[in-house]
GROMACS .gro file of C-alpha atoms in nm:
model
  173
    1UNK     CA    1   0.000   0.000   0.000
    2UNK     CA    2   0.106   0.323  -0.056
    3UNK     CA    3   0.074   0.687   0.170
    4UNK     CA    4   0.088   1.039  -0.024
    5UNK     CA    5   0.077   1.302   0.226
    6UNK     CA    6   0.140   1.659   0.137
    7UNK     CA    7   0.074   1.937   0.431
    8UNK     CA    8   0.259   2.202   0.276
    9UNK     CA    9   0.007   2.365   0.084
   10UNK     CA   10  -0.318   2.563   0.189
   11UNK     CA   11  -0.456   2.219   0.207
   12UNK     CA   12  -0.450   1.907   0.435
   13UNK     CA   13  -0.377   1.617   0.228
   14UNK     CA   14  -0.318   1.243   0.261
   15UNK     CA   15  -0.425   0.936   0.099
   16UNK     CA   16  -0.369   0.560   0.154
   17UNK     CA   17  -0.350   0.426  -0.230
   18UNK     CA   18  -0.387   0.048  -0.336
   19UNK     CA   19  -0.389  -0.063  -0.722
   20UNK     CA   20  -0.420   0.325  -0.799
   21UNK     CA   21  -0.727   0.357  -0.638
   22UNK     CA   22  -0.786   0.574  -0.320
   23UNK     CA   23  -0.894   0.363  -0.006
   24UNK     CA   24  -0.855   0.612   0.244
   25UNK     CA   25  -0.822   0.982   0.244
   26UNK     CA   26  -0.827   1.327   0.399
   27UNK     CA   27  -0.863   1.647   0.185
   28UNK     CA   28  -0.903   1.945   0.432
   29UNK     CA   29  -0.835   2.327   0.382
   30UNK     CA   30  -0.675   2.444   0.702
   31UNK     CA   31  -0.435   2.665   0.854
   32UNK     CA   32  -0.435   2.376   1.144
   33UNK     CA   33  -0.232   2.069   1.041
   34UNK     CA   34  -0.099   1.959   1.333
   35UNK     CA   35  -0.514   1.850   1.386
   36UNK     CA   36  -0.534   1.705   1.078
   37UNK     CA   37  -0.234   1.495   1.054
   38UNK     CA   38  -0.332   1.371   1.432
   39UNK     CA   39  -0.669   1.257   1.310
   40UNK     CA   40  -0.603   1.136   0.974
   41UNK     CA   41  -0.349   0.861   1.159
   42UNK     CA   42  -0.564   0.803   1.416
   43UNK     CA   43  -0.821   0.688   1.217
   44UNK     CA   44  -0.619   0.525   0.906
   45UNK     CA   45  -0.664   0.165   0.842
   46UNK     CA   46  -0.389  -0.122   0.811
   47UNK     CA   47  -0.126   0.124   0.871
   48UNK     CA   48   0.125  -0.141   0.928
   49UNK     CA   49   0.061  -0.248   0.561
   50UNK     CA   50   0.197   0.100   0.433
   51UNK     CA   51   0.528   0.042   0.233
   52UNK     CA   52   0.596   0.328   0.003
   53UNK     CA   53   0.526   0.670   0.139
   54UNK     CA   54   0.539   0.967  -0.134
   55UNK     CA   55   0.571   1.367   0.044
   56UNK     CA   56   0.586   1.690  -0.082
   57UNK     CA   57   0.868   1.891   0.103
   58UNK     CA   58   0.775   2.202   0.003
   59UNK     CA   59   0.819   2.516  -0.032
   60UNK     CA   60   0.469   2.600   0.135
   61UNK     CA   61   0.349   2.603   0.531
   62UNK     CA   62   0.639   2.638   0.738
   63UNK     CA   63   0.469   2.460   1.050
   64UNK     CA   64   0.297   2.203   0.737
   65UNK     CA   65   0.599   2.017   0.579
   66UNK     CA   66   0.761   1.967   0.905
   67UNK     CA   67   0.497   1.836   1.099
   68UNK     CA   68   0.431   1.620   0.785
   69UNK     CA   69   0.768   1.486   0.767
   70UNK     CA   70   0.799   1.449   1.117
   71UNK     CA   71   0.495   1.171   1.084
   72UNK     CA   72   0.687   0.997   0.775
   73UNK     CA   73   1.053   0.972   0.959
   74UNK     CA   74   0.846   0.796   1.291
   75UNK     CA   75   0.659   0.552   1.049
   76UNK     CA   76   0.982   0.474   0.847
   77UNK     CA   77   1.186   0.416   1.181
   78UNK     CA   78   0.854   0.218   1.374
   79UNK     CA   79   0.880  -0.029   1.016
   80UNK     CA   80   1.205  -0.023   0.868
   81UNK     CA   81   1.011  -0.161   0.520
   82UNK     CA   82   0.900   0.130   0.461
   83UNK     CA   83   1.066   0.341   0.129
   84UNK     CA   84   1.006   0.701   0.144
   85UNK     CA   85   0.997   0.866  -0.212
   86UNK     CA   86   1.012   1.284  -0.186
   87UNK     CA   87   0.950   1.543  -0.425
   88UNK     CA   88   0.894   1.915  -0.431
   89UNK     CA   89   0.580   2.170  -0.485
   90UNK     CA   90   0.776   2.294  -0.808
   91UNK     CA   91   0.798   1.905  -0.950
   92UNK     CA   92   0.441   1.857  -0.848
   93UNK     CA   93   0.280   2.147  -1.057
   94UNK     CA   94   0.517   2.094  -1.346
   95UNK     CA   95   0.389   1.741  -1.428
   96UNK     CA   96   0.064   1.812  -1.345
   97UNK     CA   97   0.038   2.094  -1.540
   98UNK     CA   98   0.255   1.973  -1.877
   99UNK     CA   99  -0.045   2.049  -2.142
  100UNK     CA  100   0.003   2.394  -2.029
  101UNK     CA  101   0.373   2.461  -2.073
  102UNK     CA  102   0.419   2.692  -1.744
  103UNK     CA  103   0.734   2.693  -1.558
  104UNK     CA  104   0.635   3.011  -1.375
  105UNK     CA  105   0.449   2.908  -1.043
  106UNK     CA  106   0.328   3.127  -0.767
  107UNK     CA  107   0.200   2.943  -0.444
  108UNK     CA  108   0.069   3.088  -0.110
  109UNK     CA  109   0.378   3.223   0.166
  110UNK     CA  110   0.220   3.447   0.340
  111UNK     CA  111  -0.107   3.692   0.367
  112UNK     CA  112   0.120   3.918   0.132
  113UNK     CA  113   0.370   3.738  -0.008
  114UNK     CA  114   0.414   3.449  -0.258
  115UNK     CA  115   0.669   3.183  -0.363
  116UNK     CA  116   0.783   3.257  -0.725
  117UNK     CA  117   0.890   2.866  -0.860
  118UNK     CA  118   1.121   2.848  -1.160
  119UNK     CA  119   1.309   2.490  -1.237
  120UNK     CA  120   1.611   2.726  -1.072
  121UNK     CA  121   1.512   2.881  -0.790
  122UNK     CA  122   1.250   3.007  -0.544
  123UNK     CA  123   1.209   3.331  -0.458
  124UNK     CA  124   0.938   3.541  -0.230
  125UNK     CA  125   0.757   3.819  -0.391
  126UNK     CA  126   0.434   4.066  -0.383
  127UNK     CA  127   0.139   3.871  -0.354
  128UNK     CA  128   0.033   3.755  -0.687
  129UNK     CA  129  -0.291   3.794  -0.804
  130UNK     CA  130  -0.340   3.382  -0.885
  131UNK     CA  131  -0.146   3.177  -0.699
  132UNK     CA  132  -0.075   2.791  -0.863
  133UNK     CA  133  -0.299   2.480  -0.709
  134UNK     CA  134  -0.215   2.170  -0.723
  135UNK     CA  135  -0.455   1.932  -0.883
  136UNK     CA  136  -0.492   1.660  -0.615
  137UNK     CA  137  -0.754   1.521  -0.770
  138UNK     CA  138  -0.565   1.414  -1.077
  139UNK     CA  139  -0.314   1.381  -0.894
  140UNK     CA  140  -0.473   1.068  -0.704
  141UNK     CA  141  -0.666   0.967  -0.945
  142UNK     CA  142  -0.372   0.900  -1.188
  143UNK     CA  143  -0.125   0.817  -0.920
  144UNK     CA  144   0.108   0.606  -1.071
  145UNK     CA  145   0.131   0.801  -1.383
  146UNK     CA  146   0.281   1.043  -1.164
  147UNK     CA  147   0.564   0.845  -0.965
  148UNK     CA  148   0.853   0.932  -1.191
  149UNK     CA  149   0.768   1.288  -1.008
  150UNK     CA  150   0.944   1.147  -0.691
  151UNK     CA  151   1.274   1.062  -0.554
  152UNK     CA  152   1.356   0.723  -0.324
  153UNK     CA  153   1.524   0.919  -0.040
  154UNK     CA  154   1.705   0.837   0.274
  155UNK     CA  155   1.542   0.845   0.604
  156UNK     CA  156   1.885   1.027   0.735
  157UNK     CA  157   1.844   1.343   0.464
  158UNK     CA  158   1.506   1.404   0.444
  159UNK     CA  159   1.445   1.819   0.514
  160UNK     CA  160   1.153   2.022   0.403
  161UNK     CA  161   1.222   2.272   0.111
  162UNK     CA  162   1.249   2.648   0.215
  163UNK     CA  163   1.204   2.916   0.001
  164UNK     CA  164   1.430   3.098   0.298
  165UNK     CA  165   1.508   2.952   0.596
  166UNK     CA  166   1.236   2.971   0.875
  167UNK     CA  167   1.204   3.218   1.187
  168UNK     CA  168   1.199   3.023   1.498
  169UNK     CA  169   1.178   3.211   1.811
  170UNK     CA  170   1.266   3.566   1.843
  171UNK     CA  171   1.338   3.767   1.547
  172UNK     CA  172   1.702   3.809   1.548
  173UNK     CA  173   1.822   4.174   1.530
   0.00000   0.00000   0.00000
């Protein structure tokens, strides 16, 4: 069975994924992860059957990708079966989003900022008018079209993706 989980975003999402078809799954627009990624594992059936788990790093919510990853590093070390693939906001949108041809992706930072995504770099900016979504419902629907979109990773390296890196605490002077 496989897990996608992605937290980074404006949206809460995770589903559990056998013969490409969704068994299990939370799709939940909140600012409140943490919640959501408590209840979506309480509630998840035959986790100990999970053996591929596919995450988005990121960029996005700050508090989102870690607590996210946080989930996938204590399920890979409970079951050391489990492989964790990885990819990144940027790799998402570009293969969902082929038929289009855009490489220029704007996605939500802050109430007035955005990420700018380019295949070379990430930069904040002025809030842009539309931000990128990411179809999840293709996404999932299609899901092992899509798994050439993510990297096998090691349990040891796995970091969220930062546009910059992250206040924590005070705001140094």
């Amino acid at each position: 069975m496989k897990l996608f989980i992605d937290s980074s975003q404006s949206r809460f999402i995770a589903a559990l994924i056998e013969n490409n078809k969704v068994i299990f799954s939370s799709n939940i627009e909140t600012k409140y992860k943490v919640e959501e990624i408590i209840k979506f594992f309480e509630n998840v059936p035959n986790l100990h059957n999970i053996h591929n788990i596919y995450i988005n790093l990121g960029p996005g919510s700050f508090t989102g990708a870690r607590i996210a990853l946080l989930y996938v590093r204590t399920l890979a070390q409970l079951n050391n079966k489990i492989k964790i693939y990885t990819t990144n906001t940027y790799s998402l949108l570009s293969s969902l989003n082929k038929k289009f041809f855009q490489r220029k992706f704007f996605i939500f930072a802050t109430k007035n900022k955005s990420y700018l995504l380019t295949n070379k770099s990430v930069k904040i900016v002025n809030k842009h008018a539309k931000e990128s979504q990411i179809n999840y419902d293709l996404l999932l629907s299609n899901f092992d079209k899509f798994l050439n979109t993510f990297t096998l990773s090691s349990l040891e390296n796995l970091q969220p993706t930062y546009a910059s890196q992250p206040q924590i605490g005070e705001i140094k002077k």
